[in-house]
Amino acid sequence: MIGLFVSIIKGQIISTLDTINVLPYSSEIKLQHNLIIDTTFSILKQDTDSIEYSLDPINGLFFIDNQKKRIQSIIVKYDYYSIPLPTKIGPKWIDLPLVDSLIINHDLSNNIELTSYPIAKEKESIYSSGTVFRNLNISPRGGSEFSGGFQMQIQGSLGNDIVVGGVLSDQNFPIQPDGNTSNLDEIDKIFFQINHNNFEVTAGDVDINIESGKYLNVKRKTVGINNQFKYEGVAGTGAVAGSKGIMHQIEFKGVDGKQGPYSLTAKNGNKDIIIIAGSERIWLNGVRLYRGEDNDYTIDYSLGEIFFMPRNIIFFDSDLYIEYQYADEQYNRNLLTSSINKELNNKGNLQLSWIREYDQTLNTNNEMNSEAISLFKDLGDKEIFVSGAQEDSIGIYVFIDSIYSFDSTNTIIGQHYQVSFTYDSKNGEYVRKLSNSGVLYYQWVDRQNIELSNKSIDYYSPVRQLVAPESHQLIQALSNYRVNNWLDLSLELALSEYDKNSLSKIDDNNNQGIGHQIKISGDQISLNNNIIIGYEILQWGRNKRFHSLQRDRSINFNQDWNITPIYGENELMQNINSKVFIDSLLLINTNLSSYKIGSNRKDRAQLDFKGSTRFFNNISGNINQVRSNNEYYQT
């Protein structure tokens, strides 16, 4: 046991001499020190002949029979440990209170009378716990790597019904977690929350989720502060945050039998992007899919690639819709939101909301030079491209016959350049290559000939695109009022402003747009004891300059209307819908609608029914007809 103890507290051994005065008839003598190493204990001087003794080294006790020899003094020598022996064995965190509990522990011994007090009367208490770790990796081929991190949790009460909680995690692991599980490991996370009966404040890594009416539906991964409050029928929210990336959505058809990879792209089609972990939402044929090898798909966030699990076989007519955020290397993107909601006598509500998402022009990581700012101010919303080549005697490209040729060994005679290439699906004439030495370079190709054999190649041009900072904001007024079970009224008005270049006043005459939605509905209209009907009359529209911050229609909207996505046109939708419930055995849903976009108009009739009979437990059907001036579509 002593040997084990030495291995734990080594380096704390001290030698000493004790002079012991022995009282008559005493048999137990307390030495000056505890934790004695018994093998080092010896008697140096004594008044009489040798004596018999025993030793308790842990407690520092010396036992002799002094009734016979009448010993008066003894000098002993021994080594001892200078640190105290722990009175408890086990990890110290066991004594800490639970992080997820605000209950204050008391001594519940039987001889203490307990008095009950409300939790709010307890004294203020904040509990915290956490871990710190360090890793040292040594390679047998030489070199080493030192890494580490920490995680801390805090939770407690500040009194007056205010509860606080938070998590701080910092671990230098890869930038993105693996996307093959339903739950992601939070690598670096800061989260702090203050709760009260009337308000809630959250700071750190905050998910902004706004679902309000038709035109204001926003989901963002951000870092900032989010506040919610409610007091005497008035509720509101507000947020000041930095968005972790640019929101984008793509819609495409699957490839027959191909489960992956399907690449996610930036707005300009570039595949060299990093997806923000956990920001993606995927639908297949209108059905929401969920991440994980045991679920529907996996995703590589660093490469922006999605693989679908065998439970969902992809066909040529599979409709895929994906929303996601990707990291922006140009600007930091900020997000400001504010909303206030007033209840109307428990009959409805009146809400006013505002949101703005914009690029921060003063980016300390990549500040724009005066030449770029001048171009942005003078050219308005136009795309700006500048040459990506700079003369450099040790550059790896040489310019010959209007083509940049790769020359890593600097053996080709001519002016050498360092060249930056930009993804250019329309006019690009260079493709990526990898040299034998592992250097990534770009090589000119005859695009017309290569497209005949492979249409999936990515093309690049020797230019740099100067991306202007954007600004997008939206104001929404929304009101809902329930007159009775037969009549519900809803009115929504939205104003948007989308500026492709916030540094320029040129081309700003088309930034503002307007959208509206009017809905009249009723449910639980009983004709008799067996038949209940409901109805909805709806109209929504938006002009061609209106821009939503995110999807503002159903996932299957384009499939239901048999159209391809069209942007920059006026839209108007009119719809009448009715539902009939017959004795809880049959549901009939009838929908007549008209949709106009630009100069095109389509009319649609849809009938759904579900029911059960004595012979069949489930009967269902669907009829969908879409008509236009020059085509007819039915399913």
XYZ file of C-alpha atoms in Angstrom:
635
model
C 0.000 0.000 0.000
C 2.878 2.339 0.859
C 4.533 1.635 -2.475
C 1.359 2.556 -4.358
C 1.084 5.750 -2.389
C 4.664 6.655 -3.237
C 3.922 6.407 -6.939
C 1.135 8.941 -6.595
C 2.792 11.551 -4.375
C 6.443 11.038 -5.121
C 8.935 13.763 -4.281
C 7.277 14.691 -0.917
C 9.453 12.558 1.495
C 11.227 14.254 4.456
C 13.637 12.752 7.041
C 13.410 13.792 10.693
C 14.555 13.018 14.274
C 12.097 12.834 17.187
C 13.062 13.026 20.875
C 10.294 11.362 22.852
C 9.767 11.930 26.559
C 7.973 8.872 27.897
C 5.585 9.306 30.803
C 5.336 6.540 33.425
C 2.977 3.713 32.528
C 2.281 5.226 29.087
C 2.063 2.744 26.240
C 0.906 4.905 23.271
C 3.089 7.765 22.082
C 2.126 10.242 19.337
C 4.987 11.132 17.011
C 5.317 14.581 15.459
C 4.372 13.394 11.968
C 1.979 10.996 10.263
C 2.418 8.943 7.081
C 5.676 7.359 8.241
C 7.576 4.983 5.966
C 7.882 2.066 8.390
C 11.019 0.616 6.768
C 12.959 3.792 7.649
C 11.912 3.864 11.323
C 14.742 3.206 13.835
C 15.581 3.955 17.504
C 18.883 5.851 17.867
C 19.099 6.351 21.647
C 17.303 5.009 24.663
C 17.860 5.018 28.441
C 17.730 1.275 28.882
C 18.333 -1.841 26.932
C 16.505 -2.615 23.693
C 12.740 -2.586 23.883
C 9.928 -4.145 22.028
C 7.670 -1.745 20.161
C 5.068 -1.547 17.432
C 4.312 1.239 14.976
C 1.190 2.673 13.323
C 2.858 4.491 10.376
C -0.318 6.027 8.948
C -1.399 7.783 12.154
C 2.138 8.291 13.538
C 1.635 6.211 16.725
C 4.464 4.457 18.632
C 3.501 1.640 21.081
C 5.746 0.300 23.921
C 5.296 -1.600 27.202
C 6.608 0.937 29.734
C 5.348 -0.780 32.859
C 8.398 -3.008 33.146
C 11.350 -0.888 32.006
C 10.329 2.614 33.022
C 11.725 4.313 29.908
C 12.143 8.102 30.220
C 13.334 9.236 26.755
C 13.814 7.841 23.269
C 15.337 9.313 20.082
C 13.915 7.938 16.845
C 14.656 8.580 13.164
C 12.232 8.079 10.245
C 11.094 9.356 6.863
C 7.564 10.640 6.314
C 5.343 12.134 3.605
C 4.842 15.882 3.962
C 1.365 16.040 2.348
C -1.772 14.940 4.199
C -3.493 11.698 3.369
C -6.794 12.276 1.507
C -9.827 11.625 3.675
C -11.958 10.742 0.625
C -11.171 8.467 -2.275
C -12.603 9.082 -5.719
C -13.026 11.952 -8.212
C -13.796 15.324 -6.654
C -16.494 16.156 -9.229
C -18.817 13.711 -7.441
C -19.210 16.314 -4.674
C -20.342 18.977 -7.171
C -24.098 19.635 -7.597
C -25.832 18.433 -10.733
C -25.513 20.874 -13.618
C -29.091 20.283 -14.773
C -30.624 20.790 -11.359
C -31.358 23.953 -9.426
C -32.213 22.076 -6.233
C -30.038 23.144 -3.322
C -28.832 20.201 -1.256
C -29.493 20.162 2.468
C -28.507 17.897 5.310
C -31.481 15.570 5.662
C -30.454 13.948 8.933
C -33.298 12.905 11.172
C -32.382 15.272 14.003
C -32.937 18.395 11.888
C -36.409 19.764 11.389
C -36.969 20.823 7.766
C -38.878 23.965 6.858
C -40.392 24.375 3.386
C -39.576 27.549 1.492
C -40.283 28.517 -2.142
C -37.333 28.098 -4.469
C -37.284 31.849 -5.098
C -36.472 32.384 -1.412
C -33.304 30.347 -1.601
C -30.042 32.159 -1.659
C -28.492 32.941 -5.007
C -26.411 30.062 -6.304
C -24.361 29.455 -9.430
C -22.913 26.027 -10.134
C -20.218 25.269 -12.665
C -18.236 22.282 -13.807
C -16.011 21.408 -16.698
C -13.012 19.611 -18.073
C -9.654 20.614 -19.515
C -7.565 18.198 -21.557
C -4.245 18.181 -23.388
C -3.031 15.696 -25.995
C 0.554 15.137 -27.120
C 0.914 13.029 -30.260
C 4.423 11.854 -31.153
C 5.065 10.294 -34.543
C 7.616 7.449 -34.856
C 8.841 9.169 -38.030
C 9.581 12.360 -36.163
C 7.587 15.397 -35.231
C 4.928 15.942 -32.628
C 1.560 17.607 -32.259
C 0.135 19.227 -29.151
C -3.613 19.787 -28.938
C -6.253 20.223 -26.308
C -9.378 22.010 -25.295
C -11.873 22.575 -22.571
C -15.597 22.432 -21.897
C -17.401 24.256 -19.131
C -21.030 24.260 -18.016
C -22.645 26.833 -15.770
C -26.135 26.880 -14.315
C -27.891 28.403 -11.373
C -30.246 31.033 -10.020
C -29.772 34.767 -9.595
C -32.924 35.179 -7.543
C -36.156 36.960 -8.517
C -37.120 34.042 -10.789
C -34.021 34.538 -12.959
C -32.254 31.354 -14.027
C -28.981 31.259 -15.953
C -27.273 28.466 -17.847
C -24.494 28.154 -20.336
C -22.003 25.974 -22.170
C -18.537 26.953 -23.340
C -16.627 24.504 -25.516
C -13.354 25.045 -27.348
C -11.619 22.081 -28.912
C -9.137 22.362 -31.764
C -10.630 19.564 -33.829
C -11.408 19.760 -37.586
C -13.584 22.690 -38.595
C -16.627 20.560 -39.406
C -17.996 17.436 -37.714
C -18.909 14.302 -39.603
C -22.375 14.390 -41.121
C -23.142 10.688 -40.768
C -25.171 10.816 -37.548
C -28.500 12.374 -36.666
C -26.902 14.388 -33.832
C -23.797 16.450 -34.492
C -20.963 16.788 -31.983
C -20.634 20.442 -31.061
C -16.941 21.168 -31.606
C -16.616 24.842 -30.632
C -19.732 26.194 -29.008
C -20.595 29.176 -26.836
C -24.072 29.258 -25.392
C -25.389 31.364 -22.521
C -29.036 31.805 -21.574
C -30.963 33.883 -19.041
C -34.551 32.801 -18.349
C -37.337 34.671 -16.611
C -41.100 34.335 -16.596
C -41.337 37.383 -18.870
C -38.216 37.174 -21.006
C -35.451 34.950 -22.347
C -32.037 36.095 -23.538
C -29.706 33.756 -25.419
C -26.135 34.632 -26.396
C -23.440 32.763 -28.292
C -24.155 30.192 -30.992
C -27.814 30.934 -31.706
C -30.171 29.346 -34.235
C -32.560 31.989 -35.603
C -35.895 30.359 -36.507
C -38.645 32.725 -37.670
C -41.952 31.408 -39.038
C -44.389 34.245 -39.631
C -47.028 34.220 -42.342
C -46.076 33.487 -45.926
C -43.166 35.805 -46.614
C -41.147 35.784 -43.398
C -39.725 32.302 -42.839
C -36.038 32.420 -41.955
C -33.678 29.813 -40.510
C -30.060 30.770 -39.873
C -27.035 29.485 -37.957
C -25.615 32.575 -36.263
C -23.383 33.888 -33.473
C -24.927 36.713 -31.474
C -27.713 37.646 -29.065
C -31.382 36.679 -29.319
C -34.105 38.035 -27.035
C -37.742 37.053 -26.510
C -40.196 38.724 -24.147
C -43.878 38.568 -23.218
C -45.762 40.917 -20.927
C -49.509 41.602 -20.550
C -50.558 40.440 -24.003
C -47.568 41.947 -25.822
C -44.793 39.688 -27.084
C -41.705 40.419 -29.081
C -38.349 39.183 -30.305
C -35.082 40.771 -31.300
C -31.699 39.539 -32.455
C -28.297 40.986 -33.289
C -26.064 38.323 -34.780
C -23.474 37.417 -37.325
C -24.598 34.787 -39.807
C -22.236 31.824 -40.175
C -22.773 31.675 -43.922
C -24.861 32.463 -46.992
C -28.271 30.803 -47.292
C -28.874 29.067 -50.614
C -31.346 26.558 -52.017
C -31.176 24.290 -55.040
C -33.783 22.145 -56.772
C -32.943 19.399 -59.249
C -33.831 15.942 -60.548
C -31.972 12.847 -59.424
C -29.898 10.528 -61.593
C -31.345 7.060 -62.079
C -29.656 4.658 -59.642
C -27.151 7.216 -58.357
C -27.215 7.472 -54.555
C -24.362 9.971 -54.501
C -22.387 12.021 -54.326
C -24.619 14.988 -55.162
C -22.655 18.233 -54.916
C -23.944 21.392 -53.285
C -22.901 24.621 -54.959
C -22.606 28.323 -54.266
C -24.939 30.834 -55.898
C -22.576 31.109 -58.871
C -22.381 27.325 -59.263
C -18.966 26.925 -57.631
C -18.517 23.552 -55.885
C -15.520 24.646 -53.773
C -17.528 25.546 -50.695
C -17.805 24.431 -47.072
C -21.302 23.724 -45.777
C -22.186 25.011 -42.307
C -22.720 21.913 -40.163
C -26.363 21.235 -39.363
C -27.715 23.974 -41.640
C -28.964 21.665 -44.395
C -32.594 20.605 -44.869
C -33.425 18.097 -47.599
C -36.703 17.002 -49.180
C -37.223 14.090 -51.567
C -40.484 14.206 -53.530
C -41.870 16.597 -50.929
C -40.923 14.415 -47.926
C -38.427 15.762 -45.386
C -35.302 13.600 -45.001
C -33.131 13.276 -41.909
C -29.383 12.928 -41.543
C -27.679 9.733 -40.383
C -26.518 6.372 -41.660
C -29.528 4.814 -39.944
C -31.849 7.414 -41.479
C -31.944 8.944 -44.960
C -28.618 10.514 -45.950
C -25.080 11.442 -44.944
C -23.218 14.610 -45.828
C -19.576 15.638 -46.075
C -19.635 19.267 -44.950
C -16.069 20.011 -46.055
C -16.651 18.769 -49.618
C -20.323 19.731 -49.856
C -21.402 16.246 -50.981
C -24.527 14.263 -50.074
C -25.029 10.493 -50.177
C -28.507 8.971 -49.899
C -29.057 5.758 -47.957
C -30.525 2.686 -49.720
C -33.866 3.179 -47.971
C -34.486 6.018 -50.480
C -33.632 4.877 -53.998
C -32.995 7.823 -56.327
C -34.576 7.730 -59.801
C -34.406 10.017 -62.824
C -37.697 11.662 -61.840
C -36.906 12.092 -58.136
C -37.482 15.694 -57.067
C -34.758 16.942 -54.708
C -34.952 20.247 -52.867
C -32.102 21.290 -50.538
C -31.602 24.349 -48.332
C -28.234 25.048 -46.703
C -25.746 27.671 -45.573
C -22.190 27.782 -46.860
C -19.187 29.731 -45.591
C -18.506 33.068 -47.266
C -14.849 34.002 -47.737
C -15.618 37.519 -48.980
C -17.523 39.223 -46.166
C -18.862 38.799 -42.679
C -22.655 38.689 -42.896
C -24.752 40.323 -40.164
C -28.370 39.683 -39.228
C -30.731 42.066 -37.403
C -34.317 41.157 -36.517
C -37.120 42.731 -34.518
C -40.761 41.781 -34.037
C -43.658 42.840 -31.809
C -46.973 41.017 -31.449
C -50.156 42.317 -29.787
C -53.045 40.023 -28.856
C -56.550 41.218 -29.776
C -58.939 40.154 -27.003
C -58.086 36.470 -27.462
C -59.588 36.720 -30.946
C -56.439 37.248 -32.945
C -53.224 39.201 -33.122
C -51.482 42.069 -34.859
C -47.778 41.668 -35.650
C -45.118 43.923 -37.118
C -41.717 42.453 -38.047
C -38.470 43.671 -39.551
C -35.367 41.775 -40.609
C -32.163 42.826 -42.311
C -29.306 40.658 -43.567
C -26.286 42.419 -45.001
C -22.588 42.033 -45.764
C -20.214 43.934 -43.526
C -18.054 46.025 -45.850
C -15.227 46.542 -43.346
C -13.926 43.000 -43.084
C -10.715 42.923 -41.070
C -9.759 39.596 -42.655
C -9.946 40.887 -46.242
C -10.285 44.653 -46.386
C -11.119 46.014 -49.811
C -8.623 48.280 -51.496
C -9.549 51.689 -52.848
C -9.561 50.455 -56.460
C -12.168 47.777 -55.720
C -14.347 50.230 -53.792
C -14.184 52.656 -56.703
C -15.280 49.925 -59.130
C -18.191 48.941 -56.896
C -19.411 52.539 -56.650
C -19.146 53.203 -60.396
C -20.560 49.969 -61.877
C -23.700 49.446 -59.793
C -25.174 45.941 -59.936
C -22.983 44.720 -62.806
C -20.652 41.753 -62.312
C -17.013 42.779 -62.022
C -14.110 40.651 -63.239
C -10.434 41.620 -63.203
C -7.380 39.777 -64.460
C -6.151 37.043 -62.163
C -2.579 37.132 -63.491
C 0.339 38.944 -61.876
C 3.882 38.987 -63.241
C 6.210 36.934 -61.078
C 9.643 35.608 -62.041
C 9.032 32.468 -59.978
C 5.422 32.061 -61.091
C 4.250 28.604 -62.176
C 2.460 29.787 -65.347
C 3.898 31.138 -68.579
C 1.777 33.107 -71.086
C 2.132 31.681 -74.613
C -0.280 32.240 -77.541
C -2.985 33.725 -75.275
C -2.880 30.647 -73.024
C -1.477 30.244 -69.524
C 0.588 27.045 -69.483
C 1.723 25.280 -66.325
C 5.502 25.379 -65.771
C 6.408 24.349 -62.237
C 10.102 23.783 -63.069
C 10.510 27.225 -64.715
C 12.031 25.697 -67.850
C 9.807 27.343 -70.494
C 11.160 30.601 -71.903
C 8.782 33.517 -71.466
C 7.192 35.820 -68.923
C 5.993 33.917 -65.870
C 2.895 34.689 -63.811
C 1.063 33.789 -60.660
C -2.530 33.249 -61.773
C -5.796 33.035 -59.834
C -8.626 31.111 -61.474
C -12.359 31.531 -60.848
C -15.161 29.061 -61.471
C -16.839 29.968 -64.767
C -19.376 27.461 -66.062
C -20.323 29.576 -69.094
C -17.075 30.845 -70.589
C -14.319 28.975 -68.734
C -11.680 27.138 -70.788
C -9.442 25.714 -68.049
C -9.855 22.555 -65.995
C -8.195 21.414 -62.796
C -5.300 18.984 -62.887
C -2.953 17.412 -60.353
C 0.751 17.116 -61.177
C 2.921 14.094 -60.380
C 4.405 16.040 -57.462
C 0.958 16.738 -56.006
C 0.618 20.367 -57.162
C -2.874 21.538 -58.138
C -2.848 23.512 -61.389
C -5.127 24.582 -64.265
C -4.797 23.512 -67.896
C -6.400 24.936 -71.023
C -8.705 22.548 -72.948
C -10.719 22.644 -76.139
C -14.117 22.971 -74.498
C -16.218 22.096 -77.535
C -14.517 18.726 -78.042
C -14.412 17.743 -74.377
C -18.105 18.525 -73.773
C -19.048 15.885 -76.324
C -17.666 13.166 -74.041
C -18.109 14.654 -70.563
C -20.594 17.373 -69.665
C -19.974 17.279 -65.915
C -16.528 18.926 -65.967
C -16.022 22.159 -64.018
C -14.506 25.026 -66.006
C -12.458 27.983 -64.785
C -11.189 31.291 -66.170
C -7.948 33.179 -65.313
C -9.835 36.050 -63.694
C -10.865 37.200 -60.238
C -14.464 38.102 -59.560
C -14.999 41.071 -57.286
C -18.142 40.283 -55.330
C -20.030 43.348 -54.158
C -21.523 43.442 -50.645
C -25.255 42.728 -50.584
C -28.055 44.028 -48.394
C -31.480 42.444 -48.004
C -34.247 43.577 -45.682
C -37.950 42.920 -45.295
C -40.792 44.554 -43.351
C -43.945 42.556 -42.675
C -47.337 43.462 -41.218
C -49.535 40.500 -40.304
C -52.979 40.306 -38.727
C -55.189 37.345 -37.867
C -58.699 37.624 -36.449
C -61.205 34.884 -35.646
C -64.803 36.083 -35.807
C -66.317 32.662 -35.059
C -65.964 29.029 -36.142
C -67.336 29.991 -39.539
C -65.067 32.926 -40.271
C -61.322 33.581 -39.859
C -59.654 36.600 -41.461
C -55.944 36.948 -42.249
C -54.096 39.784 -43.950
C -50.371 40.006 -44.692
C -48.376 42.760 -46.357
C -44.623 42.562 -46.977
C -42.129 45.080 -48.362
C -38.678 43.934 -49.443
C -35.500 45.747 -50.418
C -32.721 43.783 -52.079
C -29.571 45.660 -53.064
C -26.999 43.652 -55.011
C -24.357 46.322 -54.348
C -24.783 48.237 -51.113
C -21.780 50.477 -51.918
C -23.393 51.972 -55.014
C -26.485 54.118 -55.601
C -26.554 53.109 -59.261
C -29.276 50.625 -60.346
C -31.140 51.090 -57.047
C -34.452 51.909 -58.736
C -35.408 48.201 -58.836
C -34.523 47.284 -55.256
C -37.972 47.573 -53.638
C -40.769 45.040 -54.026
C -44.136 44.269 -52.455
C -46.084 41.103 -51.693
C -49.444 40.398 -50.107
C -51.688 37.573 -48.969
C -55.397 37.639 -48.069
C -57.120 34.619 -46.585
C -60.721 33.979 -45.503
C -61.445 30.607 -43.959
C -63.741 28.670 -41.677
C -63.839 25.227 -40.121
C -66.100 23.076 -37.967
C -69.201 24.150 -39.864
C -71.665 21.421 -38.967
C -74.458 20.673 -41.410
C -75.785 17.892 -39.216
C -74.393 15.432 -36.729
C -72.557 13.487 -39.439
C -71.215 16.110 -41.864
C -68.682 18.844 -41.085
C -67.280 21.156 -43.734
C -64.470 23.708 -43.931
C -63.396 26.207 -46.563
C -60.580 28.582 -47.500
C -60.446 31.426 -49.997
C -56.930 32.699 -50.616
C -55.136 35.177 -52.806
C -51.451 36.039 -52.767
C -49.266 37.976 -55.123
C -45.920 39.727 -55.474
C -44.345 41.967 -58.051
C -41.196 41.074 -59.948
C -38.939 43.159 -57.698
C -39.975 41.363 -54.507
C -37.357 39.066 -52.946
C -38.002 36.651 -50.090
C -35.192 35.819 -47.712
C -36.045 32.122 -47.976
C -38.581 29.735 -49.505
C -42.127 31.153 -49.340
C -44.125 28.305 -50.918
C -44.626 24.568 -50.593
C -41.835 22.166 -51.517
C -43.885 20.592 -54.328
C -45.131 23.879 -55.764
C -43.318 23.567 -59.109
C -44.239 19.888 -59.472
C -47.892 20.504 -58.640
C -48.087 23.207 -61.297
C -45.784 21.428 -63.769
C -43.523 24.456 -64.182
C -39.819 25.196 -64.035
C -38.659 27.845 -61.544
C -39.068 31.335 -62.999
C -37.683 34.416 -61.260
C -38.115 38.127 -61.859
C -41.784 38.050 -62.925
C -45.031 39.237 -61.365
C -47.000 36.463 -59.656
C -50.653 36.118 -58.654
C -52.306 33.081 -57.087
C -56.042 32.637 -56.426
C -57.320 29.563 -54.656
C -60.591 28.097 -53.321
C -60.389 25.025 -51.141
C -63.064 22.971 -49.370
C -62.983 19.996 -46.996
C -65.858 17.660 -46.190
C -65.833 15.181 -43.279
C -68.570 12.536 -43.421
C -69.141 10.672 -40.180
C -65.372 10.348 -39.582
C -65.273 7.788 -42.387
C -64.540 9.937 -45.427
C -62.525 13.088 -46.079
C -62.914 14.871 -49.414
C -60.592 17.767 -50.248
C -61.382 19.858 -53.343
C -59.112 22.602 -54.663
C -59.643 25.008 -57.565
C -56.884 27.513 -58.240
C -55.383 29.831 -60.798
C -51.736 30.846 -61.042
C -50.356 33.631 -63.201
C -46.652 34.380 -63.616
C -45.610 37.013 -66.136
C -47.750 36.496 -69.238
C -48.365 32.800 -68.517
C -51.465 31.527 -66.743
C -52.381 28.075 -65.510
C -55.552 26.671 -63.963
C -55.535 23.708 -61.641
C -58.169 21.344 -60.263
C -57.310 18.868 -57.536
C -59.344 16.253 -55.681
C -58.106 14.188 -52.723
C -60.119 11.668 -50.775
C -59.397 9.308 -47.904
C -61.732 6.929 -46.167
C -62.495 3.486 -44.866
C -65.333 0.982 -45.294
C -66.438 -2.249 -43.765
C -64.483 -4.155 -46.407
C -61.404 -1.884 -46.808
C -59.570 -0.210 -43.951
C -57.990 2.454 -46.137
C -59.140 3.953 -49.428
C -57.394 7.008 -50.903
C -57.012 8.729 -54.233
C -55.735 11.895 -55.906
C -56.583 13.693 -59.134
C -54.505 16.676 -60.270
C -55.207 18.553 -63.522
C -53.236 21.541 -64.772
C -54.337 23.456 -67.876
C -52.744 26.308 -69.780
C -53.114 27.871 -73.221
C -50.694 25.473 -74.879
C -50.400 22.390 -72.665
C -52.327 19.976 -70.479
C -51.023 17.996 -67.522
C -52.805 15.410 -65.378
C -51.821 12.942 -62.640
